[in-house]
PDB file of C-alpha atoms in Angstrom:
ATOM      1  CA  MET M   1      79.103  81.700 133.981  1.00 49.00           C
ATOM      2  CA  GLU M   2      77.750  85.151 134.757  1.00 51.00           C
ATOM      3  CA  GLU M   3      80.465  85.860 137.328  1.00 58.00           C
ATOM      4  CA  GLU M   4      83.183  84.920 134.845  1.00 62.00           C
ATOM      5  CA  LEU M   5      81.870  87.348 132.216  1.00 58.00           C
ATOM      6  CA  ARG M   6      81.552  90.198 134.703  1.00 60.00           C
ATOM      7  CA  PHE M   7      85.069  89.582 136.003  1.00 65.00           C
ATOM      8  CA  GLU M   8      86.928  89.065 132.721  1.00 68.00           C
ATOM      9  CA  ASP M   9      85.057  91.702 130.673  1.00 62.00           C
ATOM     10  CA  ASP M  10      84.618  94.383 133.344  1.00 60.00           C
ATOM     11  CA  GLN M  11      83.711  97.616 131.564  1.00 50.00           C
ATOM     12  CA  ARG M  12      85.898  99.547 133.982  1.00 52.00           C
ATOM     13  CA  ASP M  13      88.870  97.734 132.461  1.00 53.00           C
ATOM     14  CA  GLN M  14      88.020  98.634 128.843  1.00 55.00           C
ATOM     15  CA  PRO M  15      90.223 101.582 127.815  1.00 52.00           C
ATOM     16  CA  GLY M  16      88.934 104.053 125.213  1.00 62.00           C
ATOM     17  CA  PRO M  17      86.543 102.852 122.472  1.00 73.00           C
ATOM     18  CA  ASN M  18      87.293  99.170 123.033  1.00 76.00           C
ATOM     19  CA  PRO M  19      84.480  97.167 121.347  1.00 73.00           C
ATOM     20  CA  GLY M  20      84.813  94.133 123.624  1.00 74.00           C
ATOM     21  CA  PRO M  21      85.640  90.526 122.678  1.00 75.00           C
ATOM     22  CA  TYR M  22      84.754  88.879 119.370  1.00 68.00           C
ATOM     23  CA  ASP M  23      83.106  86.060 121.340  1.00 65.00           C
ATOM     24  CA  LEU M  24      80.153  88.331 122.125  1.00 63.00           C
ATOM     25  CA  LEU M  25      79.729  89.203 118.446  1.00 58.00           C
ATOM     26  CA  ASP M  26      79.757  85.684 117.027  1.00 44.00           C
ATOM     27  CA  GLN M  27      78.232  83.239 119.509  1.00 40.00           C
ATOM     28  CA  ARG M  28      79.440  80.317 117.400  1.00 37.00           C
ATOM     29  CA  ALA M  29      82.923  81.081 118.696  1.00 32.00           C
ATOM     30  CA  ALA M  30      81.910  81.264 122.347  1.00 34.00           C
ATOM     31  CA  ASP M  31      81.465  78.589 124.980  1.00 34.00           C
ATOM     32  CA  ILE M  32      84.168  76.166 123.926  1.00 36.00           C
ATOM     33  CA  LEU M  33      84.025  75.143 127.540  1.00 36.00           C
ATOM     34  CA  ASN M  34      82.106  77.077 130.128  1.00 35.00           C
ATOM     35  CA  PHE M  35      80.072  76.762 133.295  1.00 36.00           C
ATOM     36  CA  PRO M  36      76.276  77.118 133.411  1.00 38.00           C
ATOM     37  CA  ASN M  37      74.603  80.088 135.042  1.00 37.00           C
ATOM     38  CA  MET M  38      74.675  79.535 138.771  1.00 36.00           C
ATOM     39  CA  LEU M  39      71.856  79.785 141.286  1.00 36.00           C
ATOM     40  CA  ASN M  40      73.461  81.655 144.157  1.00 38.00           C
ATOM     41  CA  PHE M  41      72.556  81.585 147.802  1.00 38.00           C
ATOM     42  CA  GLY M  42      74.213  83.123 150.824  1.00 37.00           C
ATOM     43  CA  PRO M  43      76.614  85.574 149.127  1.00 42.00           C
ATOM     44  CA  CYS M  44      79.284  86.575 151.623  1.00 43.00           C
ATOM     45  CA  ARG M  45      81.650  89.531 151.150  1.00 41.00           C
ATOM     46  CA  ARG M  46      84.340  90.555 153.531  1.00 40.00           C
ATOM     47  CA  THR M  47      86.686  93.517 153.294  1.00 38.00           C
ATOM     48  CA  LEU M  48      90.317  92.490 153.737  1.00 38.00           C
ATOM     49  CA  GLY M  49      91.703  95.972 153.234  1.00 37.00           C
ATOM     50  CA  TRP M  50      91.997  98.269 150.240  1.00 36.00           C
ATOM     51  CA  PRO M  51      92.573  97.529 147.436  1.00 37.00           C
ATOM     52  CA  PHE M  52      92.039  93.807 148.037  1.00 39.00           C
ATOM     53  CA  GLN M  53      88.468  92.588 148.435  1.00 45.00           C
ATOM     54  CA  ARG M  54      86.938  89.151 148.425  1.00 52.00           C
ATOM     55  CA  SER M  55      83.691  87.800 146.990  1.00 56.00           C
ATOM     56  CA  VAL M  56      82.579  84.267 147.800  1.00 59.00           C
ATOM     57  CA  ARG M  57      79.487  82.677 146.252  1.00 60.00           C
ATOM     58  CA  LEU M  58      78.045  79.214 146.732  1.00 64.00           C
ATOM     59  CA  MET M  59      75.612  77.549 144.377  1.00 63.00           C
ATOM     60  CA  LEU M  60      73.448  74.442 144.291  1.00 64.00           C
ATOM     61  CA  LEU M  61      71.595  73.316 141.157  1.00 60.00           C
ATOM     62  CA  PRO M  62      68.408  71.197 141.315  1.00 57.00           C
ATOM     63  CA  PRO M  63      68.932  67.401 141.183  1.00 56.00           C
ATOM     64  CA  LEU M  64      67.827  67.082 137.528  1.00 53.00           C
ATOM     65  CA  PRO M  65      69.361  64.799 136.435  1.00 58.00           C
ATOM     66  CA  TYR M  66      72.240  65.079 138.914  1.00 61.00           C
ATOM     67  CA  PRO M  67      72.764  67.420 141.872  1.00 68.00           C
ATOM     68  CA  ILE M  68      75.533  69.952 141.234  1.00 71.00           C
ATOM     69  CA  ALA M  69      77.351  72.021 143.851  1.00 77.00           C
ATOM     70  CA  GLY M  70      80.066  74.600 143.390  1.00 77.00           C
ATOM     71  CA  PHE M  71      81.680  77.836 144.499  1.00 76.00           C
ATOM     72  CA  THR M  72      83.170  81.065 143.140  1.00 75.00           C
ATOM     73  CA  TYR M  73      85.984  83.018 144.786  1.00 76.00           C
ATOM     74  CA  CYS M  74      87.007  86.424 143.439  1.00 74.00           C
ATOM     75  CA  SER M  75      89.695  88.786 144.683  1.00 72.00           C
ATOM     76  CA  THR M  76      87.595  91.828 143.698  1.00 67.00           C
ATOM     77  CA  PRO M  77      83.881  92.513 144.324  1.00 58.00           C
ATOM     78  CA  LEU M  78      81.726  91.190 141.479  1.00 54.00           C
ATOM     79  CA  THR M  79      78.596  93.178 142.289  1.00 49.00           C
ATOM     80  CA  PRO M  80      78.419  96.266 144.545  1.00 44.00           C
ATOM     81  CA  THR M  81      76.094  95.714 147.483  1.00 43.00           C
ATOM     82  CA  THR M  82      73.180  98.056 148.166  1.00 43.00           C
ATOM     83  CA  SER M  83      72.917  97.656 151.940  1.00 42.00           C
ATOM     84  CA  PRO M  84      73.759 100.882 153.858  1.00 40.00           C
ATOM     85  CA  ALA M  85      75.818  98.775 156.269  1.00 40.00           C
ATOM     86  CA  ASP M  86      78.120  97.799 153.406  1.00 46.00           C
ATOM     87  CA  GLY M  87      79.035 101.294 152.256  1.00 50.00           C
ATOM     88  CA  ALA M  88      82.716 100.392 151.982  1.00 50.00           C
ATOM     89  CA  ASP M  89      81.903  97.574 149.575  1.00 46.00           C
ATOM     90  CA  VAL M  90      79.703  99.887 147.496  1.00 47.00           C
ATOM     91  CA  ALA M  91      82.467 102.476 147.211  1.00 53.00           C
ATOM     92  CA  ALA M  92      85.024  99.816 146.348  1.00 50.00           C
ATOM     93  CA  GLY M  93      82.775  98.306 143.682  1.00 47.00           C
ATOM     94  CA  GLN M  94      82.156 101.666 141.997  1.00 49.00           C
ATOM     95  CA  ALA M  95      85.770 102.813 142.104  1.00 53.00           C
ATOM     96  CA  PRO M  96      88.166 102.033 139.221  1.00 53.00           C
ATOM     97  CA  LEU M  97      90.026  98.783 139.665  1.00 51.00           C
ATOM     98  CA  PRO M  98      93.559  99.314 140.950  1.00 55.00           C
ATOM     99  CA  PRO M  99      96.482  98.255 138.743  1.00 57.00           C
ATOM    100  CA  GLY M 100      98.089  94.940 139.524  1.00 64.00           C
ATOM    101  CA  HIS M 101      96.879  91.380 139.792  1.00 70.00           C
ATOM    102  CA  SER M 102      93.374  90.051 140.435  1.00 80.00           C
ATOM    103  CA  PHE M 103      91.947  86.568 140.044  1.00 82.00           C
ATOM    104  CA  LEU M 104      88.803  84.437 140.048  1.00 82.00           C
ATOM    105  CA  LEU M 105      88.672  80.787 141.126  1.00 84.00           C
ATOM    106  CA  SER M 106      85.590  78.654 140.506  1.00 83.00           C
ATOM    107  CA  GLY M 107      84.682  74.984 140.651  1.00 85.00           C
ATOM    108  CA  GLU M 108      81.746  72.611 140.592  1.00 82.00           C
ATOM    109  CA  VAL M 109      81.131  68.894 141.051  1.00 83.00           C
ATOM    110  CA  SER M 110      78.103  66.721 140.282  1.00 77.00           C
ATOM    111  CA  SER M 111      76.910  63.466 141.818  1.00 76.00           C
ATOM    112  CA  GLU M 112      77.687  61.631 138.568  1.00 75.00           C
ATOM    113  CA  GLY M 113      81.379  62.273 139.151  1.00 78.00           C
ATOM    114  CA  THR M 114      82.028  65.185 136.787  1.00 81.00           C
ATOM    115  CA  ALA M 115      84.244  67.935 138.179  1.00 86.00           C
ATOM    116  CA  GLU M 116      85.137  71.303 136.654  1.00 86.00           C
ATOM    117  CA  ALA M 117      87.620  73.897 137.874  1.00 90.00           C
ATOM    118  CA  MET M 118      88.446  77.304 136.398  1.00 88.00           C
ATOM    119  CA  TYR M 119      91.063  79.954 137.212  1.00 90.00           C
ATOM    120  CA  ILE M 120      91.207  83.440 135.632  1.00 89.00           C
ATOM    121  CA  HIS M 121      94.131  85.763 136.324  1.00 89.00           C
ATOM    122  CA  LYS M 122      94.135  89.421 135.273  1.00 87.00           C
ATOM    123  CA  ILE M 123      97.350  91.426 135.023  1.00 85.00           C
ATOM    124  CA  GLY M 124      96.692  95.140 134.941  1.00 80.00           C
ATOM    125  CA  LYS M 125      93.896  96.351 132.672  1.00 80.00           C
ATOM    126  CA  ARG M 126      94.945  94.729 129.405  1.00 86.00           C
ATOM    127  CA  TRP M 127      95.928  91.085 129.951  1.00 89.00           C
ATOM    128  CA  SER M 128      93.961  88.146 131.346  1.00 90.00           C
ATOM    129  CA  PHE M 129      94.652  84.397 131.360  1.00 91.00           C
ATOM    130  CA  LYS M 130      92.090  81.627 131.822  1.00 90.00           C
ATOM    131  CA  ASN M 131      92.684  77.940 132.587  1.00 91.00           C
ATOM    132  CA  LEU M 132      89.951  75.324 132.849  1.00 89.00           C
ATOM    133  CA  ILE M 133      89.893  71.553 133.422  1.00 89.00           C
ATOM    134  CA  VAL M 134      86.993  69.106 133.131  1.00 86.00           C
ATOM    135  CA  SER M 135      87.313  65.576 134.494  1.00 86.00           C
ATOM    136  CA  SER M 136      85.061  62.654 135.400  1.00 79.00           C
ATOM    137  CA  LEU M 137      85.236  59.327 137.229  1.00 72.00           C
ATOM    138  CA  THR M 138      84.646  57.412 134.006  1.00 70.00           C
ATOM    139  CA  PRO M 139      87.773  56.178 132.179  1.00 66.00           C
ATOM    140  CA  SER M 140      88.431  59.280 130.112  1.00 73.00           C
ATOM    141  CA  VAL M 141      91.234  61.780 129.656  1.00 80.00           C
ATOM    142  CA  PRO M 142      90.627  65.147 131.375  1.00 87.00           C
ATOM    143  CA  ILE M 143      89.986  68.074 129.044  1.00 87.00           C
ATOM    144  CA  PHE M 144      92.122  71.187 129.472  1.00 90.00           C
ATOM    145  CA  LEU M 145      91.493  74.669 128.110  1.00 90.00           C
ATOM    146  CA  SER M 146      93.759  77.713 128.214  1.00 92.00           C
ATOM    147  CA  SER M 147      93.154  81.168 126.788  1.00 92.00           C
ATOM    148  CA  MET M 148      94.990  84.494 126.705  1.00 93.00           C
ATOM    149  CA  LYS M 149      93.150  87.782 126.189  1.00 92.00           C
ATOM    150  CA  TYR M 150      94.444  91.262 125.351  1.00 92.00           C
ATOM    151  CA  SER M 151      92.282  94.399 125.628  1.00 89.00           C
ATOM    152  CA  GLY M 152      93.837  97.400 123.887  1.00 88.00           C
ATOM    153  CA  SER M 153      92.573 100.930 123.441  1.00 86.00           C
ATOM    154  CA  ALA M 154      90.408  99.993 120.439  1.00 87.00           C
ATOM    155  CA  THR M 155      90.773  96.235 119.996  1.00 90.00           C
ATOM    156  CA  THR M 156      90.310  92.958 121.870  1.00 89.00           C
ATOM    157  CA  SER M 157      92.175  89.772 120.925  1.00 92.00           C
ATOM    158  CA  ARG M 158      91.939  86.260 122.347  1.00 91.00           C
ATOM    159  CA  PHE M 159      93.913  83.075 121.762  1.00 93.00           C
ATOM    160  CA  THR M 160      92.431  79.763 122.986  1.00 91.00           C
ATOM    161  CA  TYR M 161      93.625  76.163 122.997  1.00 92.00           C
ATOM    162  CA  THR M 162      91.800  73.044 124.184  1.00 89.00           C
ATOM    163  CA  THR M 163      93.045  69.465 124.283  1.00 88.00           C
ATOM    164  CA  ASP M 164      89.726  68.182 122.925  1.00 81.00           C
ATOM    165  CA  LYS M 165      90.633  67.502 119.260  1.00 81.00           C
ATOM    166  CA  HIS M 166      93.533  69.930 119.890  1.00 88.00           C
ATOM    167  CA  ILE M 167      91.596  73.000 118.788  1.00 88.00           C
ATOM    168  CA  PHE M 168      93.402  76.340 118.327  1.00 91.00           C
ATOM    169  CA  LEU M 169      91.255  79.471 118.119  1.00 90.00           C
ATOM    170  CA  LEU M 170      92.345  83.071 117.477  1.00 90.00           C
ATOM    171  CA  ASN M 171      89.920  85.983 117.221  1.00 89.00           C
ATOM    172  CA  ASN M 172      90.040  89.769 117.190  1.00 89.00           C
ATOM    173  CA  LEU M 173      87.476  92.590 117.268  1.00 87.00           C
ATOM    174  CA  SER M 174      88.587  96.166 116.508  1.00 89.00           C
ATOM    175  CA  ALA M 175      86.747  99.477 116.481  1.00 87.00           C
ATOM    176  CA  ILE M 176      86.793 101.149 113.048  1.00 88.00           C
ATOM    177  CA  THR M 177      84.762 104.204 114.010  1.00 85.00           C
ATOM    178  CA  THR M 178      82.686 105.209 117.006  1.00 80.00           C
ATOM    179  CA  ASN M 179      79.797 103.010 115.853  1.00 77.00           C
ATOM    180  CA  TRP M 180      81.389 100.306 113.696  1.00 83.00           C
ATOM    181  CA  ALA M 181      83.599  97.377 114.712  1.00 83.00           C
ATOM    182  CA  LEU M 182      85.156  94.691 112.506  1.00 86.00           C
ATOM    183  CA  GLY M 183      86.360  91.278 113.679  1.00 85.00           C
ATOM    184  CA  ALA M 184      87.671  87.949 112.454  1.00 86.00           C
ATOM    185  CA  GLU M 185      88.279  84.491 113.875  1.00 84.00           C
ATOM    186  CA  LEU M 186      90.529  81.643 112.774  1.00 88.00           C
ATOM    187  CA  LEU M 187      89.972  78.087 114.041  1.00 87.00           C
ATOM    188  CA  TYR M 188      92.142  75.036 113.424  1.00 88.00           C
ATOM    189  CA  SER M 189      91.653  71.468 114.675  1.00 86.00           C
ATOM    190  CA  VAL M 190      94.773  69.303 114.665  1.00 87.00           C
ATOM    191  CA  ALA M 191      92.711  66.111 114.897  1.00 82.00           C
ATOM    192  CA  GLU M 192      90.718  66.976 111.773  1.00 80.00           C
ATOM    193  CA  ALA M 193      93.397  69.067 109.999  1.00 81.00           C
ATOM    194  CA  LYS M 194      90.757  71.488 108.714  1.00 78.00           C
ATOM    195  CA  PRO M 195      90.979  75.241 109.320  1.00 84.00           C
ATOM    196  CA  SER M 196      88.063  77.655 109.142  1.00 85.00           C
ATOM    197  CA  LEU M 197      87.721  81.413 109.115  1.00 83.00           C
ATOM    198  CA  SER M 198      84.840  83.721 110.015  1.00 81.00           C
ATOM    199  CA  VAL M 199      84.470  87.501 109.868  1.00 82.00           C
ATOM    200  CA  GLY M 200      81.977  89.747 111.627  1.00 80.00           C
ATOM    201  CA  LEU M 201      80.786  93.345 111.448  1.00 80.00           C
ATOM    202  CA  ARG M 202      78.935  95.193 114.206  1.00 76.00           C
ATOM    203  CA  TYR M 203      77.100  98.508 114.334  1.00 74.00           C
ATOM    204  CA  LEU M 204      76.581  99.981 117.812  1.00 67.00           C
ATOM    205  CA  LYS M 205      74.021 102.754 118.249  1.00 62.00           C
ATOM    206  CA  ARG M 206      74.626 105.521 120.714  1.00 50.00           C
ATOM    207  CA  GLU M 207      71.553 104.676 122.782  1.00 51.00           C
ATOM    208  CA  GLY M 208      73.050 101.276 123.532  1.00 43.00           C
ATOM    209  CA  SER M 209      71.116  98.839 121.329  1.00 43.00           C
ATOM    210  CA  THR M 210      73.189  96.640 119.056  1.00 45.00           C
ATOM    211  CA  SER M 211      72.694  95.118 115.650  1.00 45.00           C
ATOM    212  CA  ASP M 212      75.077  92.283 114.852  1.00 43.00           C
ATOM    213  CA  ALA M 213      75.679  90.810 111.414  1.00 44.00           C
ATOM    214  CA  THR M 214      78.188  88.055 110.765  1.00 42.00           C
ATOM    215  CA  THR M 215      79.336  86.409 107.567  1.00 41.00           C
ATOM    216  CA  GLU M 216      81.175  83.125 107.617  1.00 36.00           C
ATOM    217  CA  PHE M 217      83.242  81.615 104.837  1.00 36.00           C
ATOM    218  CA  THR M 218      85.642  78.694 104.737  1.00 33.00           C
ATOM    219  CA  ILE M 219      89.188  77.830 103.741  1.00 36.00           C
ATOM    220  CA  ALA M 220      89.612  74.891 101.357  1.00 31.00           C
ATOM    221  CA  ALA M 221      85.898  74.106 101.680  1.00 30.00           C
ATOM    222  CA  ALA M 222      86.362  73.124 105.335  1.00 31.00           C
ATOM    223  CA  ARG M 223      83.656  74.207 107.762  1.00 35.00           C
ATOM    224  CA  LYS M 224      83.752  74.545 111.506  1.00 41.00           C
ATOM    225  CA  LYS M 225      82.998  71.288 113.250  1.00 46.00           C
ATOM    226  CA  THR M 226      80.262  72.738 115.426  1.00 50.00           C
ATOM    227  CA  LYS M 227      76.996  71.100 116.408  1.00 63.00           C
ATOM    228  CA  ARG M 228      73.686  72.842 116.931  1.00 67.00           C
ATOM    229  CA  CYS M 229      71.546  72.586 120.027  1.00 76.00           C
ATOM    230  CA  SER M 230      68.620  70.193 119.538  1.00 76.00           C
ATOM    231  CA  VAL M 231      66.178  72.794 120.906  1.00 76.00           C
ATOM    232  CA  LYS M 232      64.665  74.334 117.758  1.00 67.00           C
ATOM    233  CA  ARG M 233      64.088  77.762 119.244  1.00 64.00           C
ATOM    234  CA  CYS M 234      67.734  77.904 120.361  1.00 68.00           C
ATOM    235  CA  ARG M 235      69.860  76.265 117.631  1.00 58.00           C
ATOM    236  CA  LYS M 236      73.003  77.619 119.255  1.00 64.00           C
ATOM    237  CA  THR M 237      76.217  76.047 117.984  1.00 60.00           C
ATOM    238  CA  GLU M 238      78.753  74.458 120.309  1.00 58.00           C
ATOM    239  CA  LEU M 239      82.237  73.118 119.733  1.00 54.00           C
ATOM    240  CA  LEU M 240      81.730  70.771 122.686  1.00 56.00           C
ATOM    241  CA  PRO M 241      77.972  70.104 123.031  1.00 65.00           C
ATOM    242  CA  ILE M 242      76.505  68.334 126.046  1.00 71.00           C
ATOM    243  CA  GLN M 243      74.858  64.961 125.385  1.00 70.00           C
ATOM    244  CA  CYS M 244      71.790  64.175 127.487  1.00 74.00           C
ATOM    245  CA  ALA M 245      72.129  60.884 129.355  1.00 65.00           C
ATOM    246  CA  LYS M 246      68.423  60.134 128.862  1.00 68.00           C
ATOM    247  CA  CYS M 247      67.551  61.043 125.263  1.00 73.00           C
ATOM    248  CA  SER M 248      71.139  61.025 123.852  1.00 70.00           C
ATOM    249  CA  HIS M 249      70.536  64.310 121.998  1.00 76.00           C
ATOM    250  CA  GLN M 250      73.127  67.100 122.078  1.00 76.00           C
ATOM    251  CA  TYR M 251      72.393  70.458 123.673  1.00 76.00           C
ATOM    252  CA  CYS M 252      74.105  73.722 124.509  1.00 72.00           C
ATOM    253  CA  LEU M 253      75.054  74.494 128.098  1.00 66.00           C
ATOM    254  CA  GLY M 254      71.858  76.486 128.619  1.00 67.00           C
ATOM    255  CA  HIS M 255      69.644  73.475 127.750  1.00 73.00           C
ATOM    256  CA  ARG M 256      71.752  70.604 129.076  1.00 70.00           C
ATOM    257  CA  LEU M 257      69.333  69.617 131.867  1.00 72.00           C
ATOM    258  CA  PRO M 258      66.286  67.460 130.952  1.00 71.00           C
ATOM    259  CA  SER M 259      64.008  70.053 132.517  1.00 67.00           C
ATOM    260  CA  ASP M 260      65.471  72.725 130.200  1.00 70.00           C
ATOM    261  CA  HIS M 261      64.954  70.884 126.913  1.00 73.00           C
ATOM    262  CA  ASN M 262      61.776  68.900 127.791  1.00 70.00           C
ATOM    263  CA  CYS M 263      63.627  65.619 127.563  1.00 69.00           C
ATOM    264  CA  ASP M 264      62.468  63.363 124.728  1.00 51.00           C
ATOM    265  CA  VAL M 265      62.436  60.348 127.055  1.00 43.00           C
ATOM    266  CA  VAL M 266      59.475  61.806 128.940  1.00 39.00           C
ATOM    267  CA  ARG M 267      57.553  62.210 125.691  1.00 38.00           C
ATOM    268  CA  ARG M 268      58.433  58.692 124.523  1.00 37.00           C
ATOM    269  CA  GLU M 269      57.087  57.177 127.742  1.00 36.00           C
ATOM    270  CA  THR M 270      53.650  58.634 126.998  1.00 35.00           C
ATOM    271  CA  MET M 271      53.563  57.580 123.353  1.00 37.00           C
ATOM    272  CA  THR M 272      51.496  54.617 122.239  1.00 40.00           C
ATOM    273  CA  ALA M 273      52.995  51.488 120.737  1.00 42.00           C
ATOM    274  CA  ALA M 274      51.719  52.508 117.279  1.00 43.00           C
ATOM    275  CA  HIS M 275      53.522  55.840 117.452  1.00 41.00           C
ATOM    276  CA  MET M 276      56.720  54.154 118.562  1.00 40.00           C
ATOM    277  CA  LEU M 277      56.495  51.650 115.696  1.00 43.00           C
ATOM    278  CA  ARG M 278      55.876  54.424 113.149  1.00 47.00           C
ATOM    279  CA  ARG M 279      58.793  56.408 114.519  1.00 44.00           C
ATOM    280  CA  SER M 280      61.215  53.486 114.413  1.00 45.00           C
ATOM    281  CA  THR M 281      60.101  52.671 110.837  1.00 43.00           C
ATOM    282  CA  ASN M 282      60.754  56.242 109.676  1.00 46.00           C
ATOM    283  CA  ASN M 283      64.176  56.209 111.319  1.00 44.00           C
ATOM    284  CA  ALA M 284      65.036  52.932 109.591  1.00 41.00           C
ATOM    285  CA  ARG M 285      63.978  54.359 106.218  1.00 41.00           C
ATOM    286  CA  GLY M 286      66.077  57.462 106.779  1.00 42.00           C
ATOM    287  CA  ALA M 287      69.102  55.374 107.714  1.00 38.00           C
ATOM    288  CA  SER M 288      68.797  53.191 104.597  1.00 39.00           C
ATOM    289  CA  SER M 289      68.423  56.272 102.376  1.00 37.00           C
ATOM    290  CA  SER M 290      71.495  57.864 103.943  1.00 36.00           C
ATOM    291  CA  GLY M 291      73.446  54.654 103.462  1.00 40.00           C
ATOM    292  CA  GLY M 292      72.482  54.494  99.779  1.00 39.00           C
ATOM    293  CA  LEU M 293      73.499  58.108  99.243  1.00 34.00           C
ATOM    294  CA  LEU M 294      76.824  57.521 100.990  1.00 35.00           C
ATOM    295  CA  SER M 295      77.504  54.477  98.801  1.00 36.00           C
ATOM    296  CA  PHE M 296      76.687  56.522  95.695  1.00 34.00           C
ATOM    297  CA  LEU M 297      79.029  59.368  96.704  1.00 34.00           C
ATOM    298  CA  THR M 298      81.909  57.121  97.721  1.00 36.00           C
ATOM    299  CA  GLY M 299      81.449  54.597  94.933  1.00 43.00           C
ATOM    300  CA  LYS M 300      81.410  51.715  97.417  1.00 43.00           C
ATOM    301  CA  ALA M 301      78.632  49.157  97.485  1.00 42.00           C
TER     302      ALA M 301
END
């Protein structure tokens, strides 16, 4: 969610040469659970008195495949307004954030019965806590996520836990010099009992462009259990990918809607019977080859 990133990683809160979070360096560690970018309409801001301000946003996504509605409530202004009538909001948005507590509350619900709620609480300029829950009407256990973030003078650390497969994630990104930053991330899944480790190095030019390079290695030959988005031009990895209800393929949050990934069901409906037969035959051959290879590796007939 764009509002979440602006609130939690506000540059006005970054003291000294803080390089920002490791999540932005290695996208494979980001988006364990997150909201999609919202289409906003009717933003309403109201001054309650300095230093407390309120931002309320409503959003409505197109009904493909399911209508989604939600809201965002923030105790501080997310984006300074440009209207001359809102000069107080502009001044408040450009001023440094006051010390103390601030929070962001967001939620969304879809017609299929899926509901998500998120709460971020910031204490001062260094600590922030995030809690998120995802639930649905289908017989399933709700998924919880909690994270704690620390932003120091030259380092940013984050600890995350989610009940899905009981994943623990710890990452850190520290500034070595003015231009260079070094980070690392450790992930452990209790359900799979396999840890993994990744390291990253970033060079930041003075004019603002970035060049990121990451190298990933494993502990005890155990890799991260991430899945790539089925869109070839994206190939983003997700710990919790979204499965399309129509084509059953897995996608990242940015391509979860059928209109975003050109759903395969639409293409299959226009295919001829010969193409469908050829496709099913190739899939059957691939499955039999995989089964033979698995039997050879495991030694089981």
